[in-house]
Amino acid sequence: DAKTTQPTSMDCAEGRAANLPCNHSTISGNEYVYWYRQIHSQGPQYIIHGLKNNETNEMASLIITEDRKSSTLILPHATLRDTAVYYCIVDNTDKLIFGTGTRLQVFP
Amino acid sequence: GAGVSQSPSNKVTEKGKDVELRCDPISGHTALYWYRQSLGQGLEFLIYFQGNSAPDKSGLPSDRFSAERTGGSVSTLTIQRTQQEDSAVYLCASSLVSGGAGAKNIQYFGAGTRLSVL
């Protein structure tokens, strides 16, 4: 079973920041938080991952709370091409356990 | 550079037939994974290969499913005596594993093979 809880769907206006929350209250000390997304009819795409500290790359920022029980993926300036299902995954093994994710709809 | 390549992109077969799905991972990636995604569902782990170690087959749904990885590169997923419930998109991913903390789960996915069992 997935160890994370995400909202089923979210909307975001183009150009605005998209903030996608994820709860992982049972996370253990050595488990990383990974974010992937899946655009329609494509394979999942890695976005970012982190352990304790906030992380930023060219795609997004990852904010992890101090107790590590939740995190937020931030797309700073959402575009229509960011419309996808976003998966938050917590694991330290070799298998990614995907839940149902958040369907983000970016509208003009 | 080349990503993960899967073939065929689409496969239609009749119930009871065997099918083979192929995955070419990114060159140099030592880990290879198979997942499947049924319509409207999340991804389901099937099997994982890492170097010369015995594969992790814990996700295979039945003994009709098998996979092999030859020469540490190309992998084939075989489904024998296909059933209608096997209809899904089968996704392959590879990763570098040795890329540092947390990197082993940075997986690169192919576009998948859409299998339809009539």
mmCIF file of C-alpha atoms in Angstrom:
data_model
loop_
_atom_site.group_PDB
_atom_site.id
_atom_site.type_symbol
_atom_site.label_atom_id
_atom_site.label_comp_id
_atom_site.label_asym_id
_atom_site.label_seq_id
_atom_site.Cartn_x
_atom_site.Cartn_y
_atom_site.Cartn_z
ATOM 1 C CA ASP A 1 0.000 0.000 0.000
ATOM 2 C CA ALA A 2 1.102 3.545 -0.693
ATOM 3 C CA LYS A 3 2.414 5.336 2.371
ATOM 4 C CA THR A 4 1.227 8.735 1.217
ATOM 5 C CA THR A 5 -2.022 10.675 1.039
ATOM 6 C CA GLN A 6 -2.641 13.241 -1.681
ATOM 7 C CA PRO A 7 -5.688 15.191 -2.810
ATOM 8 C CA THR A 8 -7.390 13.593 -5.761
ATOM 9 C CA SER A 9 -7.341 16.686 -7.929
ATOM 10 C CA MET A 10 -6.314 20.344 -8.007
ATOM 11 C CA ASP A 11 -6.647 23.262 -10.388
ATOM 12 C CA CYS A 12 -4.151 26.009 -11.034
ATOM 13 C CA ALA A 13 -4.169 29.068 -13.270
ATOM 14 C CA GLU A 14 -1.433 29.298 -15.860
ATOM 15 C CA GLY A 15 1.483 31.386 -14.604
ATOM 16 C CA ARG A 16 0.591 30.918 -10.976
ATOM 17 C CA ALA A 17 2.383 28.683 -8.498
ATOM 18 C CA ALA A 18 1.003 25.183 -8.071
ATOM 19 C CA ASN A 19 1.407 23.832 -4.557
ATOM 20 C CA LEU A 20 0.772 20.101 -4.297
ATOM 21 C CA PRO A 21 0.570 18.693 -0.769
ATOM 22 C CA CYS A 22 1.431 15.207 0.410
ATOM 23 C CA ASN A 23 0.991 13.605 3.803
ATOM 24 C CA HIS A 24 3.371 10.845 4.860
ATOM 25 C CA SER A 25 2.855 10.640 8.605
ATOM 26 C CA THR A 26 4.389 7.156 8.938
ATOM 27 C CA ILE A 27 7.636 8.023 7.178
ATOM 28 C CA SER A 28 10.713 6.503 8.777
ATOM 29 C CA GLY A 29 14.075 8.157 9.267
ATOM 30 C CA ASN A 30 15.824 6.750 6.236
ATOM 31 C CA GLU A 31 12.987 7.063 3.742
ATOM 32 C CA TYR A 32 13.226 9.603 0.971
ATOM 33 C CA VAL A 33 10.338 11.565 -0.510
ATOM 34 C CA TYR A 34 10.122 11.340 -4.304
ATOM 35 C CA TRP A 35 7.876 13.176 -6.703
ATOM 36 C CA TYR A 36 7.041 11.937 -10.156
ATOM 37 C CA ARG A 37 4.477 13.082 -12.672
ATOM 38 C CA GLN A 38 2.688 11.354 -15.506
ATOM 39 C CA ILE A 39 1.442 13.302 -18.448
ATOM 40 C CA HIS A 40 -1.378 11.636 -20.338
ATOM 41 C CA SER A 41 -0.288 8.574 -22.339
ATOM 42 C CA GLN A 42 3.335 8.900 -21.269
ATOM 43 C CA GLY A 43 5.512 7.073 -18.745
ATOM 44 C CA PRO A 44 6.123 8.714 -15.360
ATOM 45 C CA GLN A 45 8.783 11.404 -15.175
ATOM 46 C CA TYR A 46 11.023 11.989 -12.163
ATOM 47 C CA ILE A 47 10.755 15.506 -10.745
ATOM 48 C CA ILE A 48 12.634 15.805 -7.480
ATOM 49 C CA HIS A 49 13.473 14.001 -4.246
ATOM 50 C CA GLY A 50 14.604 14.858 -0.733
ATOM 51 C CA LEU A 51 15.279 13.458 2.711
ATOM 52 C CA LYS A 52 15.154 16.277 5.246
ATOM 53 C CA ASN A 53 16.154 19.523 3.601
ATOM 54 C CA ASN A 54 14.189 21.508 1.101
ATOM 55 C CA GLU A 55 15.305 20.919 -2.442
ATOM 56 C CA THR A 56 15.092 22.885 -5.674
ATOM 57 C CA ASN A 57 15.890 22.028 -9.248
ATOM 58 C CA GLU A 58 14.991 23.354 -12.667
ATOM 59 C CA MET A 59 11.552 21.771 -12.520
ATOM 60 C CA ALA A 60 10.283 22.353 -9.022
ATOM 61 C CA SER A 61 10.894 22.925 -5.332
ATOM 62 C CA LEU A 62 10.269 20.412 -2.574
ATOM 63 C CA ILE A 63 9.426 21.641 0.889
ATOM 64 C CA ILE A 64 9.580 19.012 3.648
ATOM 65 C CA THR A 65 8.242 19.852 7.102
ATOM 66 C CA GLU A 66 10.610 19.621 10.033
ATOM 67 C CA ASP A 67 8.890 16.507 11.385
ATOM 68 C CA ARG A 68 8.964 15.063 7.847
ATOM 69 C CA LYS A 69 5.331 14.029 8.074
ATOM 70 C CA SER A 70 4.311 16.069 5.076
ATOM 71 C CA SER A 71 5.756 17.793 2.069
ATOM 72 C CA THR A 72 4.742 20.174 -0.707
ATOM 73 C CA LEU A 73 5.809 20.170 -4.312
ATOM 74 C CA ILE A 74 5.885 23.657 -5.782
ATOM 75 C CA LEU A 75 5.769 24.411 -9.490
ATOM 76 C CA PRO A 76 6.597 28.117 -9.378
ATOM 77 C CA HIS A 77 5.015 29.180 -12.660
ATOM 78 C CA ALA A 78 2.637 26.511 -13.895
ATOM 79 C CA THR A 79 2.113 26.104 -17.636
ATOM 80 C CA LEU A 80 -0.498 24.155 -19.561
ATOM 81 C CA ARG A 81 2.126 21.474 -20.151
ATOM 82 C CA ASP A 82 2.287 20.855 -16.406
ATOM 83 C CA THR A 83 -1.177 19.317 -16.530
ATOM 84 C CA ALA A 84 -0.534 15.771 -15.295
ATOM 85 C CA VAL A 85 -0.978 13.326 -12.422
ATOM 86 C CA TYR A 86 1.591 14.014 -9.712
ATOM 87 C CA TYR A 87 2.732 11.159 -7.495
ATOM 88 C CA CYS A 88 4.323 11.570 -4.071
ATOM 89 C CA ILE A 89 6.241 8.443 -3.053
ATOM 90 C CA VAL A 90 8.009 7.574 0.170
ATOM 91 C CA ASP A 91 10.501 4.734 0.095
ATOM 92 C CA ASN A 92 14.004 3.584 0.787
ATOM 93 C CA THR A 93 13.840 0.330 -1.107
ATOM 94 C CA ASP A 94 14.274 -0.415 -4.759
ATOM 95 C CA LYS A 95 10.597 -0.397 -5.648
ATOM 96 C CA LEU A 96 8.477 2.668 -6.133
ATOM 97 C CA ILE A 97 4.985 2.214 -4.711
ATOM 98 C CA PHE A 98 2.719 4.540 -6.644
ATOM 99 C CA GLY A 99 -0.570 5.652 -5.168
ATOM 100 C CA THR A 100 -3.298 7.348 -7.171
ATOM 101 C CA GLY A 101 -1.634 10.763 -7.104
ATOM 102 C CA THR A 102 -3.055 14.251 -7.611
ATOM 103 C CA ARG A 103 -4.473 15.192 -10.965
ATOM 104 C CA LEU A 104 -3.329 18.774 -11.589
ATOM 105 C CA GLN A 105 -5.256 20.711 -14.197
ATOM 106 C CA VAL A 106 -3.624 23.955 -15.313
ATOM 107 C CA PHE A 107 -6.099 26.255 -17.013
ATOM 108 C CA PRO A 108 -5.502 29.338 -19.207
ATOM 109 C CA GLY B 1 20.701 10.803 -25.353
ATOM 110 C CA ALA B 2 18.529 7.730 -25.834
ATOM 111 C CA GLY B 3 15.986 7.012 -23.163
ATOM 112 C CA VAL B 4 14.279 3.773 -22.205
ATOM 113 C CA SER B 5 12.849 2.125 -25.282
ATOM 114 C CA GLN B 6 9.928 -0.295 -25.238
ATOM 115 C CA SER B 7 8.480 -2.378 -28.016
ATOM 116 C CA PRO B 8 5.956 -2.864 -29.335
ATOM 117 C CA SER B 9 4.113 0.303 -28.415
ATOM 118 C CA ASN B 10 0.811 -1.465 -28.860
ATOM 119 C CA LYS B 11 -0.046 -5.149 -28.825
ATOM 120 C CA VAL B 12 -3.424 -6.722 -29.444
ATOM 121 C CA THR B 13 -3.699 -10.426 -28.761
ATOM 122 C CA GLU B 14 -6.305 -13.087 -28.298
ATOM 123 C CA LYS B 15 -7.077 -14.641 -24.955
ATOM 124 C CA GLY B 16 -4.865 -17.657 -24.354
ATOM 125 C CA LYS B 17 -1.971 -16.493 -26.533
ATOM 126 C CA ASP B 18 1.517 -15.775 -25.203
ATOM 127 C CA VAL B 19 3.059 -12.306 -25.575
ATOM 128 C CA GLU B 20 6.567 -10.923 -25.187
ATOM 129 C CA LEU B 21 7.260 -7.308 -24.332
ATOM 130 C CA ARG B 22 10.717 -5.835 -24.765
ATOM 131 C CA CYS B 23 12.603 -3.154 -22.864
ATOM 132 C CA ASP B 24 15.912 -1.512 -23.769
ATOM 133 C CA PRO B 25 17.160 0.427 -20.731
ATOM 134 C CA ILE B 26 19.374 3.466 -20.764
ATOM 135 C CA SER B 27 22.935 2.426 -21.503
ATOM 136 C CA GLY B 28 24.919 1.955 -18.308
ATOM 137 C CA HIS B 29 21.907 1.675 -16.032
ATOM 138 C CA THR B 30 22.290 -1.373 -13.849
ATOM 139 C CA ALA B 31 18.761 -1.562 -12.475
ATOM 140 C CA LEU B 32 15.670 -2.376 -14.520
ATOM 141 C CA TYR B 33 12.045 -2.439 -13.415
ATOM 142 C CA TRP B 34 8.740 -3.548 -14.848
ATOM 143 C CA TYR B 35 5.419 -2.029 -13.800
ATOM 144 C CA ARG B 36 1.923 -2.252 -15.153
ATOM 145 C CA GLN B 37 -0.835 0.313 -15.159
ATOM 146 C CA SER B 38 -4.431 -0.678 -15.623
ATOM 147 C CA LEU B 39 -6.863 1.881 -17.010
ATOM 148 C CA GLY B 40 -7.295 4.771 -14.608
ATOM 149 C CA GLN B 41 -5.116 3.168 -11.964
ATOM 150 C CA GLY B 42 -1.716 3.838 -10.451
ATOM 151 C CA LEU B 43 1.379 1.868 -11.301
ATOM 152 C CA GLU B 44 1.815 -1.647 -9.949
ATOM 153 C CA PHE B 45 5.335 -2.985 -9.421
ATOM 154 C CA LEU B 46 6.031 -6.322 -11.132
ATOM 155 C CA ILE B 47 9.730 -7.196 -11.055
ATOM 156 C CA TYR B 48 13.149 -5.641 -10.472
ATOM 157 C CA PHE B 49 16.592 -6.592 -11.802
ATOM 158 C CA GLN B 50 19.808 -5.267 -10.304
ATOM 159 C CA GLY B 51 23.111 -6.306 -11.829
ATOM 160 C CA ASN B 52 23.824 -10.010 -11.375
ATOM 161 C CA SER B 53 21.632 -10.366 -8.303
ATOM 162 C CA ALA B 54 18.574 -12.580 -8.288
ATOM 163 C CA PRO B 55 15.602 -10.545 -9.479
ATOM 164 C CA ASP B 56 12.911 -9.371 -7.077
ATOM 165 C CA LYS B 57 9.809 -11.082 -8.471
ATOM 166 C CA SER B 58 7.545 -10.196 -5.574
ATOM 167 C CA GLY B 59 5.142 -8.182 -7.708
ATOM 168 C CA LEU B 60 4.417 -10.737 -10.406
ATOM 169 C CA PRO B 61 0.667 -11.451 -10.173
ATOM 170 C CA SER B 62 0.785 -15.092 -11.258
ATOM 171 C CA ASP B 63 3.090 -17.770 -12.612
ATOM 172 C CA ARG B 64 1.924 -16.845 -16.102
ATOM 173 C CA PHE B 65 4.201 -13.823 -15.834
ATOM 174 C CA SER B 66 7.975 -14.087 -16.158
ATOM 175 C CA ALA B 67 10.823 -11.823 -17.113
ATOM 176 C CA GLU B 68 14.441 -12.146 -17.987
ATOM 177 C CA ARG B 69 17.287 -9.763 -18.537
ATOM 178 C CA THR B 70 20.004 -10.902 -20.878
ATOM 179 C CA GLY B 71 23.549 -9.616 -20.623
ATOM 180 C CA GLY B 72 22.560 -7.105 -18.009
ATOM 181 C CA SER B 73 20.810 -4.970 -20.592
ATOM 182 C CA VAL B 74 17.692 -5.825 -22.587
ATOM 183 C CA SER B 75 14.754 -7.323 -20.735
ATOM 184 C CA THR B 76 11.764 -9.304 -21.928
ATOM 185 C CA LEU B 77 8.504 -9.638 -20.011
ATOM 186 C CA THR B 78 6.546 -12.720 -21.045
ATOM 187 C CA ILE B 79 2.897 -13.326 -20.307
ATOM 188 C CA GLN B 80 1.684 -16.832 -21.041
ATOM 189 C CA ARG B 81 -1.916 -17.775 -21.761
ATOM 190 C CA THR B 82 -3.046 -14.150 -21.632
ATOM 191 C CA GLN B 83 -6.315 -13.264 -19.959
ATOM 192 C CA GLN B 84 -8.504 -10.216 -20.440
ATOM 193 C CA GLU B 85 -7.498 -8.894 -17.020
ATOM 194 C CA ASP B 86 -3.912 -8.698 -18.282
ATOM 195 C CA SER B 87 -4.945 -5.765 -20.487
ATOM 196 C CA ALA B 88 -2.922 -2.785 -19.284
ATOM 197 C CA VAL B 89 0.017 -0.556 -20.112
ATOM 198 C CA TYR B 90 3.265 -2.270 -19.225
ATOM 199 C CA LEU B 91 5.998 0.190 -18.272
ATOM 200 C CA CYS B 92 9.718 -0.400 -18.009
ATOM 201 C CA ALA B 93 12.138 1.820 -16.109
ATOM 202 C CA SER B 94 15.866 1.858 -15.466
ATOM 203 C CA SER B 95 18.065 3.590 -12.933
ATOM 204 C CA LEU B 96 21.728 4.126 -12.219
ATOM 205 C CA VAL B 97 21.507 3.021 -8.579
ATOM 206 C CA SER B 98 24.996 4.147 -7.722
ATOM 207 C CA GLY B 99 24.290 7.829 -8.219
ATOM 208 C CA GLY B 100 24.348 8.795 -4.560
ATOM 209 C CA ALA B 101 21.954 9.156 -1.669
ATOM 210 C CA GLY B 102 18.398 8.496 -2.697
ATOM 211 C CA ALA B 103 19.418 8.186 -6.317
ATOM 212 C CA LYS B 104 18.480 4.552 -6.707
ATOM 213 C CA ASN B 105 14.850 5.482 -6.966
ATOM 214 C CA ILE B 106 15.393 8.051 -9.690
ATOM 215 C CA GLN B 107 13.906 5.891 -12.363
ATOM 216 C CA TYR B 108 13.588 6.718 -16.033
ATOM 217 C CA PHE B 109 10.526 5.284 -17.696
ATOM 218 C CA GLY B 110 9.777 4.234 -21.220
ATOM 219 C CA ALA B 111 6.545 5.131 -22.972
ATOM 220 C CA GLY B 112 5.109 1.692 -22.261
ATOM 221 C CA THR B 113 3.473 -1.109 -24.218
ATOM 222 C CA ARG B 114 -0.303 -1.009 -24.338
ATOM 223 C CA LEU B 115 -1.524 -4.607 -24.232
ATOM 224 C CA SER B 116 -5.081 -5.420 -25.199
ATOM 225 C CA VAL B 117 -6.320 -8.976 -24.724
ATOM 226 C CA LEU B 118 -9.493 -9.703 -26.675
#
